[in-house]
Structure formats: C-alpha cells, structure tokens
Amino acid sequence: MGLSPDITERLARARADLRMGVPVVLQGGALILAVETLNAARLADLRALGGDPVLAVTSWRAETLKARAYDGDIARIVLPGDATLSWVQSIADPADDLRVPMKGPLRSARDGSAHLHRAAIALCKAARLLPAALVLPMDNVKTFATTHNLTLIPADAVVDTALSPLHPIISARVPLTVSEAGRLHIFRPDDGAEEHYAVEIGQPDRSRPVLSRLHSACFTGDLLGSLKCDCGPQLHAALAQMGAEGAGVLLYLNQEGRGIGLANKMRAYSLQDQGFDTVEANHRLGFEDDERDFRIGADILKRMGFSSVRLLTNNPRKVTRMEHCGITVTERVPLKVGENRHNAHYLATKATKSGHLL
C-alpha cells in the first residue's frame, strides 16, 4: 500500500528508535540495541529472551580494549552472564579507560557471519551514536517485530553505501558582510538525515571553474569561536575571498566532528584533554579518522550546474574525492589561517596523520 513506509523511511525510523533506546530488528535474524542509549530494564529484557547476545564494536575500539577482532573491521565480544549496564557501556565509551584500563578478559566470537553485527554498528553510526551495539540472534524476526511493534529492516539496506538523493528545497537572497550578493540554497536528502547548505556569492559562471569550499559544520569553531580548531577562521576567510573575487560557492555540510556528530566530537575533545590527539581520540571511540562523505558536496555542485572548481582547501584528499565524484579540480587554493597556541598540536596532527598541507 502506498501509505506504508518504504525502506528509506524505515531506516530513518530505525535511526530514531536507536537514539531513543528502542530496539530494532534486522531481517536475517537479530535484535539490536544501541549501547549508548541502553537502559537497565531493556538489558534485563534482552537477557530474558535467552540466547547468546554479543557486544559488537569496531576494530578500532577493540584494539583499545585488547579484544580480538576476528572479523577484521569489527569484534563480537561475548556478553558475560553477570555483565551490568555500566560494564556494557564502559566497553563502548572510553571516558574512563585510563581510570579503569582493564575491562576484561574479553572473549570474542569467531564463528559464523558478522554481517548483522556490521549492520548494527553502521546503523549506530548513522544515528550519530557511539558505534557499539548489543546483538541477539533470533528466529522468526518478522513475528517478533510485529508482536513488539518494532521496526524491521533488511541488513543489506543498512550497509548500502549509495548516496541518498539530495533535493533542492528553496533558495533565497541573503545579503552578507562579505557580499550583498549572497544567496542561501537548502538541500534535503531522501533518507531523513541532516540538510546541507550552499552559500552562493554573486553569479558564478557555470561554464568556468568556480571558487569553492567544502566546509564541514563546526558548532564550536564557526559559532562559538573555539580556539581548538581552525574551522571558524577558514569559514570566514573563504567567504571573504569569494566576496573579494565577486563569485564563489561555499558548501556548508552538516557533518560535525568529521562526520561523528557533536556529542561524539565532545567525547573526542574530552579524550584530547587526557593526552590523545585527534586521530587517536576518534579511534578510541571506535570511529575512523574521518567519517565524512564528500560525495554530498559533489552532488550539490552538480545540481547547481557546476562541473569544475578552484577548491579552497589544505586537504589533498578533498581534491581526490571531488575528482572521483566527477568534479574537475583545476586548482587547489590554500587556506592557511587560524593557527594559535591552543590548536598548534591539532594542526600538526592534521599535517602528519591526515596529510593536510600546512
């Protein structure tokens, strides 16, 4: 029936469920709960179902925990019979790792498929939660989901890496300090995730390379003026250069904290206060160095009629990713601003571990 949610809508519902602590059922045979939003009552209910639940974490988190990641990119940690809620959440969250470094011994499962566990972690990431999930294998999942009014989704749909289609919603004139000829474009993805924005300065010629920047949202730097990063100065310098040239497009992508979300970014900041650098903090949380999807920026540029850019960036990987997405980068324009005593180590890590040209 046409009124029923399609798979994209069910995935959006599943992300929302996990954020609220509600279980989700995966076709193929598993009940999953996000560890971050797990409570004691639901942990007890999960145990009452019987079976052998495991705690799925990424290989990065497993490395910190000294747990075996037999599946390569993830580890399936067998849940001890006496595991408490605080113990389960300490496996996912590294906040107290230095205070309580020994969580184990931890035993990892090595037999059987990890496909459903991989899907569970992907769904947690998409929900901007810590990448850790309790996974309980079960039969008759369709009946179980119907009986308990739970969202049922196929695992393959979760791990599908296709980009959700973006649609232009509205654009309107917004006079800016750097240029009175400013226009803001709003783009919305089909999958119910965050909207993304394009700030157009002047009337750029679509037949020529446009001065452009892919700028990932940074609440702390862009809005609060944080000195821990160079994001705010880069944002304002990019807009100023576009204003000075009379034309340009700044893509403001809602991928806070290199794609892990503001809450997890603050967790990473807390770990940095313990002595870890940006990359190490992300890894201890269970994330990759960079979880952003720059295909979003390329798609927006194409929808706006641009096929080539002069890219304002210090990150060669952005150039490579734009080229792979069909956007010709005719020039990499350096954007070296914002260094201070608070972010010197952060910028050094960008250069040594992420390849930024600073």
mmCIF file of N, CA, C and O in Angstrom, residues 218 220-221 225-231 265-266 268-273 276 278 338 340-347:
data_model
loop_
_atom_site.group_PDB
_atom_site.id
_atom_site.type_symbol
_atom_site.label_atom_id
_atom_site.label_comp_id
_atom_site.label_asym_id
_atom_site.label_seq_id
_atom_site.Cartn_x
_atom_site.Cartn_y
_atom_site.Cartn_z
ATOM 1 N N CYS A 218 30.964 23.136 12.061
ATOM 2 C CA CYS A 218 31.736 23.099 13.300
ATOM 3 C C CYS A 218 31.090 24.081 14.258
ATOM 4 O O CYS A 218 31.385 25.279 14.226
ATOM 5 N N THR A 220 31.423 24.519 17.425
ATOM 6 C CA THR A 220 32.338 25.162 18.364
ATOM 7 C C THR A 220 33.197 26.221 17.688
ATOM 8 O O THR A 220 33.427 27.303 18.242
ATOM 9 N N GLY A 221 33.692 25.932 16.496
ATOM 10 C CA GLY A 221 34.567 26.875 15.812
ATOM 11 C C GLY A 221 33.831 27.954 15.058
ATOM 12 O O GLY A 221 34.166 29.148 15.144
ATOM 13 N N GLY A 225 33.539 30.410 18.196
ATOM 14 C CA GLY A 225 34.888 30.956 18.095
ATOM 15 C C GLY A 225 35.917 30.145 18.846
ATOM 16 O O GLY A 225 36.899 30.690 19.361
ATOM 17 N N SER A 226 35.724 28.835 18.910
ATOM 18 C CA SER A 226 36.666 27.964 19.606
ATOM 19 C C SER A 226 38.073 28.118 19.035
ATOM 20 O O SER A 226 38.268 28.224 17.822
ATOM 21 N N LEU A 227 39.062 28.080 19.927
ATOM 22 C CA LEU A 227 40.466 28.164 19.529
ATOM 23 C C LEU A 227 41.098 26.783 19.377
ATOM 24 O O LEU A 227 42.281 26.683 19.063
ATOM 25 N N LYS A 228 40.315 25.713 19.582
ATOM 26 C CA LYS A 228 40.850 24.357 19.476
ATOM 27 C C LYS A 228 41.004 23.897 18.034
ATOM 28 O O LYS A 228 41.633 22.879 17.774
ATOM 29 N N CYS A 229 40.404 24.619 17.085
ATOM 30 C CA CYS A 229 40.497 24.245 15.676
ATOM 31 C C CYS A 229 40.661 25.506 14.836
ATOM 32 O O CYS A 229 40.668 26.627 15.355
ATOM 33 N N ASP A 230 40.763 25.331 13.525
ATOM 34 C CA ASP A 230 40.890 26.474 12.618
ATOM 35 C C ASP A 230 39.654 26.646 11.746
ATOM 36 O O ASP A 230 39.676 27.377 10.746
ATOM 37 N N CYS A 231 38.553 26.001 12.128
ATOM 38 C CA CYS A 231 37.359 25.976 11.284
ATOM 39 C C CYS A 231 36.719 27.351 11.100
ATOM 40 O O CYS A 231 36.376 27.748 9.983
ATOM 41 N N LYS A 265 32.009 14.316 19.067
ATOM 42 C CA LYS A 265 33.124 15.257 18.957
ATOM 43 C C LYS A 265 33.538 15.756 20.344
ATOM 44 O O LYS A 265 34.730 15.863 20.649
ATOM 45 N N MET A 266 32.554 16.046 21.191
ATOM 46 C CA MET A 266 32.877 16.475 22.552
ATOM 47 C C MET A 266 33.522 15.335 23.344
ATOM 48 O O MET A 266 34.384 15.562 24.188
ATOM 49 N N ALA A 268 35.495 13.190 21.977
ATOM 50 C CA ALA A 268 36.864 13.227 21.471
ATOM 51 C C ALA A 268 37.647 14.363 22.123
ATOM 52 O O ALA A 268 38.828 14.199 22.467
ATOM 53 N N TYR A 269 37.013 15.509 22.312
ATOM 54 C CA TYR A 269 37.678 16.627 22.990
ATOM 55 C C TYR A 269 38.080 16.224 24.412
ATOM 56 O O TYR A 269 39.166 16.563 24.891
ATOM 57 N N SER A 270 37.188 15.521 25.096
ATOM 58 C CA SER A 270 37.487 15.086 26.455
ATOM 59 C C SER A 270 38.690 14.147 26.464
ATOM 60 O O SER A 270 39.545 14.219 27.359
ATOM 61 N N LEU A 271 38.776 13.272 25.463
ATOM 62 C CA LEU A 271 39.919 12.368 25.365
ATOM 63 C C LEU A 271 41.193 13.139 25.041
ATOM 64 O O LEU A 271 42.289 12.780 25.508
ATOM 65 N N GLN A 272 41.066 14.207 24.241
ATOM 66 C CA GLN A 272 42.237 15.035 23.951
ATOM 67 C C GLN A 272 42.772 15.678 25.231
ATOM 68 O O GLN A 272 43.979 15.848 25.404
ATOM 69 N N ASP A 273 41.872 16.014 26.143
ATOM 70 C CA ASP A 273 42.299 16.565 27.431
ATOM 71 C C ASP A 273 43.067 15.535 28.248
ATOM 72 O O ASP A 273 43.811 15.892 29.163
ATOM 73 N N PHE A 276 45.393 12.455 24.269
ATOM 74 C CA PHE A 276 45.331 11.827 22.951
ATOM 75 C C PHE A 276 45.156 12.886 21.877
ATOM 76 O O PHE A 276 44.521 13.923 22.098
ATOM 77 N N THR A 278 43.812 14.094 17.902
ATOM 78 C CA THR A 278 42.502 13.998 17.255
ATOM 79 C C THR A 278 42.229 12.608 16.696
ATOM 80 O O THR A 278 41.155 12.035 16.912
ATOM 81 N N GLY A 338 44.148 30.868 11.011
ATOM 82 C CA GLY A 338 43.577 30.388 12.266
ATOM 83 C C GLY A 338 44.491 29.658 13.212
ATOM 84 O O GLY A 338 44.027 29.129 14.232
ATOM 85 N N ASN A 340 46.852 29.066 16.318
ATOM 86 C CA ASN A 340 47.094 29.716 17.597
ATOM 87 C C ASN A 340 47.685 28.692 18.553
ATOM 88 O O ASN A 340 47.805 27.505 18.223
ATOM 89 N N ARG A 341 48.048 29.123 19.755
ATOM 90 C CA ARG A 341 48.728 28.224 20.682
ATOM 91 C C ARG A 341 47.839 27.080 21.161
ATOM 92 O O ARG A 341 48.330 26.043 21.605
ATOM 93 N N HIS A 342 46.513 27.249 21.062
ATOM 94 C CA HIS A 342 45.599 26.206 21.523
ATOM 95 C C HIS A 342 45.419 25.088 20.496
ATOM 96 O O HIS A 342 45.063 23.966 20.867
ATOM 97 N N ASN A 343 45.630 25.390 19.215
ATOM 98 C CA ASN A 343 45.365 24.373 18.191
ATOM 99 C C ASN A 343 46.627 23.934 17.443
ATOM 100 O O ASN A 343 46.526 23.228 16.434
ATOM 101 N N ALA A 344 47.805 24.346 17.923
ATOM 102 C CA ALA A 344 49.042 24.001 17.221
ATOM 103 C C ALA A 344 49.208 22.482 17.107
ATOM 104 O O ALA A 344 49.577 21.960 16.047
ATOM 105 N N HIS A 345 48.917 21.747 18.187
ATOM 106 C CA HIS A 345 49.057 20.284 18.154
ATOM 107 C C HIS A 345 48.010 19.664 17.226
ATOM 108 O O HIS A 345 48.300 18.715 16.488
ATOM 109 N N TYR A 346 46.796 20.218 17.253
ATOM 110 C CA TYR A 346 45.722 19.754 16.370
ATOM 111 C C TYR A 346 46.128 19.907 14.904
ATOM 112 O O TYR A 346 45.943 18.987 14.089
ATOM 113 N N LEU A 347 46.696 21.067 14.554
ATOM 114 C CA LEU A 347 47.103 21.298 13.170
ATOM 115 C C LEU A 347 48.281 20.408 12.792
ATOM 116 O O LEU A 347 48.355 19.920 11.657
#
